[in-house]
């Protein structure tokens, strides 16, 4: 094997080895299917593999190890999942269809454990959910574990939630109900309690090479010169001293989260094996955590390096051979120009991740709400690169993390704002320090070096519901509900998979009980990771309650989205000027239809001039698909406070 050169004959030998090895007991047809996928996807794996490890003397052995991992996983895949692979090959846009509606929750906080989540499938179906993202559920380290993002065993479910069998059963039950399952894979780091880390500390050189370990501060100090800090408050710096072996280890996040060393191909093979193991449990989408950090380079911020993309491309190509029904969602909270490559660009088009979080859109929604103007959002979205057509954004308004004010200086300057001052305004506004503001959030990770102040808080509390309810101010309550609905309507109309964050469909407020738990108390992100309030959920059918108003409106919006082919993720999404600074507009356009979404970001009624509608090609009889009402375009369009319209033309002129 070790003489393998890049040449046709050698790959045939390699393939024959797999067919006679892990694939030996499969039927002729199943072996042919693997052969076909091998032919199609091998070049996509080879290109990035050569870029990363091509210079190694043992390159051929590394390659054959990876291919053996893929072939073994293919052989172990259940017939039901193999059928799903075929179905998805017949329907490659399955995750882009407007029927994909996401919901994100912690299994324990939502329903106790995995069996509990299964029992709540009827609730998810009532809301219209077809994609369920369960927050980290693999065995975490004991004690503080960053919400499960410090995994000590990737092949075991957190025992508090159940066993691997429960995960398999849940995945099967969800699939039969038309719900895809998304699970986190923390691929940038492990917990310090992971077996690999323990062996490294014990002095095993094989496992020491799984991490970035340094004998002294010489290299860490050099790296630090260009590195930012993710958690400056409770985990300053990027390296941690290990008393146990007198070394420094790379820890981008908390001191107990050790970054993996992907310069070592053994790490890549281990992670591929884990990816395919999870795919074979029935997971449909893997949320690949913190992917931007997967490769380190001196004198850089060690994010978004080309090699991090190469790793993802290798994962994808080899997954396509073994379990092509599985797709990847990149968690890369980076600026839009750095984000697009995670969806695959150039030679890697459609060869990296299928889904990525659209952090900028989320930030701009909150920014417009605070400002009561959509100018910055319109400009910034217009200047974003075009989204590749075979992908989908994960659109969201809130998630388990804080909100960092990722507003670019150049976008702010283009609309007459100072980026620095605007970010400071947003931090003040959402931490409740702005006179007359409606938000009830708190500051997360004040970084005095950069002035950054990120924000924690639930959607409802940030949108004003907490303050309004406390003051028993019904007008403010009404406005807060309208803001909550506006945000949901915008997330649903953008291109991609909208993900509702657990509790937002009921307007759950900040939950301060985390302060009583010493493992959670210093991380105020737990404030917006509440326990599901099932008593409140009961109120969703009682129309006199705020809960019902929010839940039923969100549910109705979801129903409307599912019937709108114009909202397919392949439709382009253009932000448009509406000739009214308070009203944001965007057009979704494709051969499937055109839809104009308008949102009034102010608490005053607004109008959009009819000539503007006509300019955008919306003339004659229009229909608002959100409310299911006709709208005429012969007069200026009047919009209620915080109203959203989803307009389609009924008859072309
Ligand atoms: C991701 C997660 C975040 C976690 C971090 C480290 O950014 O969303 O919650 O703290 O990764 O794993």
XYZ file of C-alpha atoms and ligand atoms in Angstrom:
665
model
C 0.000 0.000 0.000
C 2.685 2.462 0.956
C 3.870 2.821 -2.654
C 0.423 4.038 -3.700
C 0.697 6.885 -6.128
C -2.175 8.875 -7.511
C -3.075 6.563 -10.346
C -6.129 4.722 -11.632
C -4.804 1.192 -11.140
C -3.880 1.718 -7.547
C -7.334 2.994 -6.661
C -8.826 -0.092 -8.268
C -6.617 -2.205 -6.004
C -7.739 -0.163 -3.068
C -11.384 -0.612 -4.002
C -10.899 -4.333 -4.515
C -9.429 -4.509 -1.040
C -12.582 -2.929 0.362
C -14.873 -5.184 -1.640
C -13.009 -8.224 -0.376
C -12.759 -6.774 3.129
C -15.496 -4.826 4.930
C -17.954 -5.160 2.015
C -17.379 -8.879 1.496
C -20.695 -10.126 2.841
C -22.862 -7.590 1.012
C -24.995 -8.392 -2.016
C -23.659 -7.761 -5.520
C -26.021 -4.799 -5.925
C -24.973 -3.236 -2.619
C -21.333 -3.657 -3.564
C -22.013 -2.039 -6.940
C -23.649 0.890 -5.213
C -20.539 1.381 -3.112
C -18.343 1.044 -6.181
C -20.370 3.771 -7.907
C -20.136 6.143 -4.961
C -16.428 5.444 -4.638
C -15.907 6.482 -8.273
C -17.953 9.642 -7.901
C -16.679 10.856 -4.541
C -13.074 9.713 -4.367
C -11.771 12.716 -6.346
C -13.620 15.036 -3.946
C -11.850 13.403 -1.027
C -8.460 13.190 -2.698
C -8.121 16.863 -3.532
C -8.385 18.130 0.077
C -6.625 15.061 1.472
C -3.632 15.701 -0.730
C -3.644 19.348 0.323
C -3.510 18.368 4.000
C -1.422 15.241 4.115
C -0.019 14.741 0.600
C 3.520 15.369 1.795
C 3.492 12.516 4.309
C 5.358 9.317 3.589
C 2.410 7.303 4.910
C -0.190 9.135 2.776
C -1.375 5.939 1.088
C -1.890 4.206 4.420
C -3.840 7.157 5.747
C -6.025 7.142 2.661
C -6.730 3.445 2.898
C -7.540 3.803 6.604
C -10.136 6.485 5.837
C -11.671 4.471 3.026
C -11.894 1.428 5.272
C -13.765 3.534 7.841
C -16.236 4.599 5.130
C -16.678 1.072 3.768
C -17.227 -0.437 7.226
C -19.849 2.181 8.035
C -21.592 1.505 4.726
C -21.665 -2.214 5.535
C -23.116 -1.506 8.981
C -25.869 0.836 7.748
C -29.385 -0.508 8.310
C -31.676 -1.309 5.364
C -34.081 1.448 6.447
C -31.291 4.016 6.366
C -30.012 2.728 3.039
C -33.460 3.283 1.617
C -33.422 6.776 3.051
C -30.113 7.375 1.247
C -31.797 6.392 -2.003
C -34.813 8.546 -1.318
C -32.589 11.554 -0.713
C -30.670 10.864 -3.893
C -34.057 11.050 -5.681
C -34.943 14.246 -3.848
C -31.678 16.139 -3.363
C -33.476 19.351 -2.352
C -35.245 17.615 0.554
C -33.773 20.007 3.115
C -34.452 23.099 0.998
C -38.185 22.677 0.669
C -40.427 25.218 2.360
C -41.874 22.398 4.425
C -38.642 22.251 6.461
C -39.372 23.926 9.774
C -36.839 23.629 12.550
C -37.129 23.486 16.325
C -34.164 23.551 18.701
C -34.172 22.297 22.271
C -32.233 20.665 25.058
C -33.756 17.200 25.488
C -33.720 17.450 29.292
C -35.093 20.973 29.455
C -37.780 20.201 26.892
C -38.969 16.798 28.022
C -36.703 15.229 30.665
C -34.888 12.743 28.435
C -34.899 11.177 24.967
C -37.928 9.023 25.714
C -39.663 12.194 26.898
C -38.844 13.930 23.608
C -40.446 11.036 21.780
C -43.590 11.498 23.835
C -43.677 15.149 22.785
C -43.691 14.450 19.043
C -47.425 15.351 18.900
C -46.612 18.832 20.266
C -43.936 19.309 17.609
C -46.323 18.164 14.915
C -49.021 20.500 16.148
C -46.610 23.387 15.671
C -45.602 22.084 12.235
C -42.000 21.090 13.000
C -40.187 18.852 10.490
C -36.583 19.247 11.686
C -35.613 18.790 15.308
C -32.214 19.922 16.575
C -31.449 18.399 19.948
C -28.696 20.266 21.729
C -25.537 18.298 22.697
C -26.582 14.878 23.905
C -23.413 12.794 23.883
C -21.787 12.000 27.198
C -20.322 15.224 28.593
C -17.739 15.613 31.319
C -19.237 15.763 34.804
C -19.819 19.192 36.326
C -19.446 22.309 34.174
C -19.467 21.210 30.528
C -20.392 24.282 28.467
C -23.923 23.067 27.851
C -22.708 19.671 26.690
C -20.014 21.049 24.345
C -17.319 19.204 26.324
C -17.793 15.576 25.287
C -15.957 12.768 27.017
C -17.464 9.900 25.004
C -18.863 10.323 21.483
C -20.245 6.817 21.386
C -22.395 7.107 24.458
C -25.467 9.205 25.048
C -25.454 11.358 28.175
C -26.755 8.763 30.673
C -29.126 11.358 32.133
C -30.911 11.414 28.757
C -30.900 7.710 27.948
C -28.810 5.242 25.965
C -27.715 5.000 22.329
C -30.662 2.726 21.740
C -33.026 5.493 22.867
C -31.412 7.820 20.353
C -31.903 5.244 17.593
C -35.507 4.720 18.596
C -36.153 8.437 18.751
C -34.604 8.960 15.320
C -36.773 6.193 13.881
C -39.925 7.518 15.523
C -39.208 11.039 14.270
C -38.496 9.807 10.748
C -41.796 7.979 10.619
C -43.513 11.227 11.584
C -41.696 13.194 8.897
C -39.250 14.918 11.251
C -35.507 14.943 10.541
C -33.109 14.788 13.466
C -30.148 17.114 13.875
C -27.531 16.402 16.522
C -24.417 18.297 17.601
C -20.986 16.957 16.854
C -18.316 18.802 18.771
C -15.479 18.181 16.348
C -13.070 20.980 17.290
C -12.362 19.845 20.838
C -12.972 17.134 23.419
C -13.407 17.295 27.153
C -10.210 16.878 29.129
C -11.840 13.724 30.521
C -12.012 12.078 27.080
C -10.000 8.879 26.905
C -7.675 10.406 24.290
C -6.882 13.293 26.610
C -6.372 11.026 29.588
C -3.931 8.901 27.636
C -2.118 12.023 26.481
C -1.722 13.213 30.065
C -0.451 9.766 31.014
C 2.373 10.328 28.534
C 1.247 8.230 25.546
C 2.885 9.939 22.534
C 0.205 8.591 20.156
C -2.480 10.518 22.028
C -0.314 13.513 22.812
C -0.345 14.032 19.066
C -4.178 14.246 19.171
C -3.962 17.673 20.820
C -1.820 20.780 20.689
C 0.530 20.311 23.621
C 3.508 22.567 24.253
C 6.395 22.081 26.695
C 6.543 25.800 27.575
C 5.015 29.194 26.727
C 7.228 29.938 23.708
C 4.780 28.858 21.006
C 1.598 29.720 22.950
C 2.902 33.280 23.401
C 3.573 33.581 19.689
C 0.128 32.312 18.787
C -1.556 34.518 21.385
C -0.268 37.640 19.626
C -2.893 37.183 16.898
C -5.605 35.219 18.734
C -8.871 36.692 19.967
C -10.531 35.408 23.149
C -13.887 33.666 22.935
C -14.707 33.774 26.644
C -12.576 36.630 28.010
C -14.563 36.718 31.274
C -14.433 33.148 32.483
C -11.769 31.569 30.222
C -9.221 34.225 29.260
C -6.408 33.228 26.907
C -6.268 30.242 24.559
C -3.922 27.906 26.404
C -4.150 26.079 29.714
C -1.312 24.850 31.881
C -1.536 21.156 32.807
C -0.016 20.434 36.158
C -0.419 16.726 35.591
C 2.146 16.614 32.758
C 3.796 20.038 32.928
C 2.600 21.120 29.488
C 0.410 23.781 27.924
C -2.622 22.633 25.947
C -4.596 24.615 23.360
C -8.039 25.514 24.756
C -9.876 28.013 22.554
C -12.986 27.835 24.730
C -12.998 26.727 28.382
C -9.899 25.262 30.040
C -11.541 21.818 30.043
C -12.173 21.864 26.235
C -9.001 20.723 24.460
C -8.639 21.581 20.782
C -7.992 18.580 18.528
C -4.960 18.487 16.292
C -6.133 17.777 12.737
C -2.573 17.987 11.457
C -2.566 14.421 12.679
C -4.593 12.334 10.165
C -5.444 9.845 12.917
C -7.679 12.535 14.456
C -9.477 12.985 11.147
C -10.036 9.223 10.852
C -11.384 9.012 14.418
C -13.803 11.868 13.782
C -14.961 10.412 10.462
C -15.674 7.163 12.252
C -17.750 9.030 14.844
C -19.627 10.954 12.133
C -20.592 7.723 10.398
C -21.410 6.018 13.671
C -23.919 8.794 14.413
C -25.270 8.655 10.865
C -25.942 4.970 11.385
C -27.959 5.706 14.525
C -30.360 7.577 12.246
C -29.146 11.145 12.635
C -30.052 13.159 9.503
C -28.101 16.364 10.027
C -24.921 16.880 12.008
C -24.351 20.318 13.423
C -20.584 20.597 13.229
C -19.614 22.794 16.124
C -17.036 25.566 16.001
C -15.733 24.516 12.568
C -13.959 27.810 11.981
C -11.361 26.894 14.619
C -10.290 23.505 13.272
C -6.911 24.512 11.877
C -4.243 26.692 13.480
C -1.715 28.890 11.737
C 0.818 31.156 13.372
C 0.275 34.923 12.948
C -3.411 34.438 12.115
C -6.543 34.407 14.250
C -6.565 30.636 13.595
C -10.066 30.764 12.159
C -11.406 29.961 8.668
C -8.080 28.563 7.471
C -8.254 26.815 4.058
C -7.361 23.550 5.815
C -10.495 23.787 7.999
C -12.475 23.752 4.746
C -10.408 20.846 3.459
C -11.314 18.828 6.577
C -15.015 19.457 6.018
C -14.721 18.509 2.348
C -13.044 15.223 3.259
C -15.769 14.483 5.796
C -18.417 15.151 3.193
C -16.898 13.157 0.339
C -16.374 10.091 2.524
C -19.807 10.439 4.118
C -21.285 10.463 0.621
C -19.755 7.037 0.046
C -21.091 5.509 3.238
C -24.218 7.383 4.306
C -25.206 10.019 1.752
C -28.502 10.695 3.498
C -26.555 12.585 6.164
C -25.909 16.281 5.637
C -23.813 18.853 7.495
C -24.674 22.116 9.136
C -21.699 24.375 9.784
C -21.632 26.390 12.954
C -19.308 29.172 11.882
C -20.205 32.471 13.471
C -17.989 34.541 11.200
C -18.411 37.455 8.813
C -20.407 36.787 5.623
C -17.390 36.793 3.289
C -15.739 34.133 5.463
C -18.991 32.240 5.900
C -19.865 31.504 2.283
C -16.967 29.065 1.727
C -18.478 26.737 4.360
C -21.288 26.168 1.865
C -18.692 25.278 -0.766
C -17.343 27.673 -3.371
C -15.275 27.329 -6.543
C -13.999 23.774 -7.015
C -15.717 22.832 -3.740
C -19.168 23.987 -4.875
C -21.747 21.690 -3.329
C -18.920 19.712 -1.739
C -18.719 21.097 1.779
C -21.660 21.771 4.138
C -25.279 21.966 3.010
C -26.424 24.292 5.779
C -24.824 27.151 7.715
C -26.093 29.542 10.372
C -26.923 33.008 9.061
C -25.653 34.933 12.046
C -25.580 38.291 10.238
C -29.287 38.176 9.370
C -30.167 37.443 12.997
C -28.025 40.340 14.227
C -29.522 42.721 11.662
C -33.053 41.831 12.724
C -32.295 42.849 16.312
C -30.434 45.911 15.126
C -33.411 47.099 13.055
C -35.796 46.473 15.913
C -33.742 48.634 18.280
C -33.328 51.390 15.690
C -36.867 51.169 14.301
C -35.206 51.479 10.893
C -34.231 48.957 8.267
C -31.569 50.979 6.448
C -28.516 49.179 7.812
C -30.133 45.772 7.298
C -31.099 46.554 3.718
C -27.640 47.825 2.859
C -25.781 44.993 4.596
C -27.919 42.252 3.058
C -27.642 43.804 -0.389
C -23.877 43.654 -0.059
C -23.694 40.054 0.963
C -22.384 37.515 -1.486
C -24.916 35.399 -3.376
C -25.876 32.139 -1.646
C -24.964 28.948 -3.549
C -28.190 27.385 -4.850
C -27.811 23.880 -3.472
C -27.574 25.026 0.120
C -29.793 26.458 2.792
C -29.200 28.967 5.533
C -30.216 28.091 9.017
C -32.228 31.192 9.843
C -32.903 31.992 13.451
C -33.779 34.776 15.806
C -32.503 33.268 19.036
C -30.403 30.248 19.876
C -28.663 28.902 22.975
C -25.746 31.322 22.509
C -25.406 35.027 23.185
C -25.833 37.649 20.474
C -22.554 39.283 19.407
C -23.046 42.525 17.475
C -21.436 41.423 14.238
C -22.140 44.666 12.380
C -19.343 45.473 9.964
C -17.757 48.914 10.184
C -17.989 49.402 6.417
C -21.729 48.613 6.352
C -22.385 50.964 9.248
C -20.313 53.740 7.626
C -22.152 53.338 4.327
C -25.425 54.297 6.031
C -23.927 57.093 8.132
C -23.342 55.186 11.366
C -20.207 54.526 13.349
C -19.816 50.759 13.641
C -18.279 51.067 17.105
C -20.965 53.386 18.442
C -23.772 51.395 16.867
C -22.524 48.190 18.465
C -22.274 50.018 21.797
C -25.837 51.304 21.297
C -27.113 47.761 20.655
C -25.366 46.466 23.773
C -26.857 49.288 25.834
C -30.255 48.841 24.279
C -30.547 45.101 24.807
C -29.082 45.147 28.297
C -31.837 47.546 29.283
C -29.529 50.558 29.754
C -31.133 52.669 27.096
C -33.756 55.095 28.380
C -37.155 54.241 26.928
C -35.964 50.867 25.597
C -38.108 47.768 25.819
C -35.475 45.024 26.123
C -34.524 43.000 29.201
C -31.233 41.282 28.431
C -27.889 41.132 30.219
C -24.293 41.631 29.140
C -22.318 38.489 28.302
C -18.494 38.630 28.131
C -17.606 42.304 28.278
C -14.239 42.539 26.545
C -12.571 45.802 27.610
C -9.876 45.392 24.922
C -12.354 45.536 22.041
C -15.313 47.160 23.779
C -17.486 44.193 22.778
C -20.447 43.461 24.991
C -22.494 40.487 23.843
C -26.062 39.904 25.015
C -28.019 37.111 26.672
C -31.799 36.939 27.007
C -34.807 35.125 25.572
C -36.478 36.369 22.434
C -39.580 37.459 24.356
C -37.607 39.316 27.043
C -35.418 41.045 24.455
C -38.521 41.975 22.451
C -40.133 43.697 25.424
C -42.594 41.148 26.777
C -40.959 40.776 30.181
C -40.972 44.496 30.926
C -44.503 44.959 29.550
C -46.013 42.103 31.541
C -44.290 43.242 34.706
C -45.721 46.742 34.280
C -49.106 45.305 33.298
C -48.960 47.608 30.338
C -51.331 46.146 27.740
C -50.298 48.451 24.936
C -46.650 47.531 25.437
C -47.625 43.868 25.712
C -49.374 44.123 22.386
C -46.331 45.752 20.816
C -44.007 43.121 22.277
C -46.155 40.341 20.821
C -46.077 42.090 17.462
C -42.275 42.285 17.612
C -42.055 38.584 18.446
C -44.266 37.754 15.486
C -42.405 40.095 13.157
C -39.123 38.356 13.970
C -40.641 34.942 13.352
C -42.219 36.064 10.078
C -38.887 37.421 8.832
C -36.993 34.279 9.780
C -39.613 32.173 7.998
C -39.501 34.234 4.806
C -35.700 34.253 4.399
C -34.076 31.512 2.351
C -33.272 28.416 4.329
C -34.460 26.386 7.249
C -36.071 28.531 9.930
C -35.312 27.249 13.421
C -37.602 28.124 16.304
C -35.791 28.095 19.604
C -37.638 26.171 22.279
C -40.044 28.306 24.254
C -40.050 31.218 21.816
C -43.286 29.873 20.336
C -44.859 30.497 23.753
C -43.040 33.727 24.589
C -41.030 32.240 27.481
C -39.197 34.898 29.496
C -35.683 34.941 30.944
C -35.178 32.127 33.424
C -32.887 33.113 36.284
C -32.873 29.743 38.049
C -29.449 28.920 36.579
C -27.983 31.195 39.262
C -28.762 28.528 41.879
C -26.579 25.941 40.125
C -22.854 26.482 40.788
C -21.935 24.714 37.516
C -24.014 27.185 35.513
C -24.039 30.369 37.551
C -21.107 32.161 35.870
C -22.541 31.664 32.358
C -25.614 33.829 31.876
C -26.448 32.162 28.543
C -28.426 29.793 30.769
C -30.887 32.631 31.272
C -32.200 31.988 27.767
C -32.048 28.207 28.015
C -35.197 27.824 30.094
C -37.006 24.671 31.098
C -40.095 24.118 29.006
C -43.116 25.445 30.852
C -45.718 22.823 29.995
C -48.362 24.596 32.110
C -47.885 27.644 29.980
C -47.955 25.466 26.886
C -51.438 24.376 27.938
C -52.562 27.976 27.527
C -51.864 27.804 23.813
C -55.502 26.934 23.177
C -56.876 29.699 25.376
C -57.284 32.662 23.070
C -57.415 35.118 25.934
C -53.757 34.526 26.713
C -50.644 36.081 25.250
C -49.273 32.547 24.965
C -52.065 31.507 22.595
C -51.688 34.668 20.572
C -48.024 33.929 19.950
C -48.282 30.162 19.504
C -51.281 30.228 17.186
C -49.832 33.026 15.062
C -46.480 31.230 14.695
C -48.314 28.016 13.874
C -50.406 29.770 11.241
C -47.279 31.309 9.682
C -45.689 27.877 9.507
C -48.804 26.532 7.809
C -48.617 29.361 5.284
C -44.891 28.854 4.548
C -45.398 25.197 3.789
C -47.824 26.072 0.999
C -45.532 28.618 -0.663
C -43.232 27.175 -3.339
C -41.802 30.687 -3.758
C -40.081 30.203 -0.365
C -38.056 27.180 -1.505
C -34.442 27.716 -0.375
C -33.264 27.764 -3.987
C -35.156 31.020 -4.551
C -32.883 34.047 -4.509
C -33.315 36.517 -1.694
C -32.794 40.230 -2.432
C -33.185 43.004 0.092
C -34.948 45.959 -1.546
C -35.401 49.642 -0.712
C -39.049 50.335 0.032
C -38.826 54.166 0.032
C -39.682 54.033 3.694
C -36.780 53.683 6.130
C -38.932 51.932 8.702
C -40.050 49.226 6.311
C -37.719 46.419 5.342
C -38.373 44.639 2.068
C -37.021 41.502 0.477
C -37.953 39.631 -2.653
C -37.748 35.866 -2.964
C -37.563 35.018 -6.628
C -37.243 31.855 -8.682
C -39.059 30.029 -11.439
C -41.377 28.845 -8.665
C -42.712 32.362 -8.104
C -41.967 35.749 -6.569
C -42.806 36.876 -3.090
C -42.258 40.293 -1.547
C -41.900 40.250 2.229
C -42.357 43.623 3.911
C -41.840 44.335 7.602
C -42.611 47.529 9.456
C -39.936 47.763 12.138
C -41.604 50.631 13.995
C -44.470 50.976 16.460
C -46.118 53.568 14.205
C -48.200 52.826 11.095
C -46.217 53.183 7.881
C -46.871 53.318 4.166
C -45.020 51.988 1.142
C -45.689 54.061 -1.977
C -47.562 52.158 -4.634
C -45.147 53.240 -7.375
C -42.427 51.432 -5.449
C -44.480 48.240 -5.465
C -45.021 48.664 -9.197
C -41.296 49.261 -9.769
C -40.611 45.954 -8.089
C -43.062 44.239 -10.405
C -45.914 43.872 -7.921
C -48.959 45.295 -9.650
C -52.677 44.629 -9.895
C -54.277 42.229 -7.444
C -51.908 41.033 -4.748
C -52.457 38.531 -1.977
C -50.961 38.667 1.480
C -50.058 35.012 2.009
C -49.497 35.571 5.705
C -53.047 36.624 6.489
C -54.598 35.049 3.419
C -56.126 38.387 2.350
C -56.280 40.216 -0.966
C -54.358 43.494 -1.167
C -54.659 45.997 -3.951
C -51.680 47.803 -5.329
C -53.580 50.814 -6.676
C -53.105 52.842 -3.542
C -50.147 53.224 -1.209
C -49.728 50.221 1.012
C -50.620 50.918 4.638
C -48.897 48.886 7.285
C -49.833 48.524 10.947
C -47.169 48.805 13.670
C -44.738 45.913 13.283
C -46.872 44.374 10.561
C -45.370 41.890 8.118
C -46.820 41.182 4.673
C -45.909 38.337 2.345
C -47.154 39.573 -1.007
C -47.607 37.603 -4.176
C -49.180 38.800 -7.367
C -52.441 37.077 -8.213
C -52.828 37.950 -11.886
C -49.904 39.061 -13.967
C -50.496 42.344 -15.770
C -20.308 26.759 19.802
C -21.523 26.589 20.692
C -21.279 27.245 22.012
C -20.063 26.616 22.650
C -18.869 26.633 21.699
C -17.784 25.728 22.167
O -20.065 28.073 19.497
O -22.657 27.125 20.071
O -22.390 27.149 22.861
O -19.750 27.331 23.810
O -19.199 26.184 20.408
O -18.120 24.391 21.949
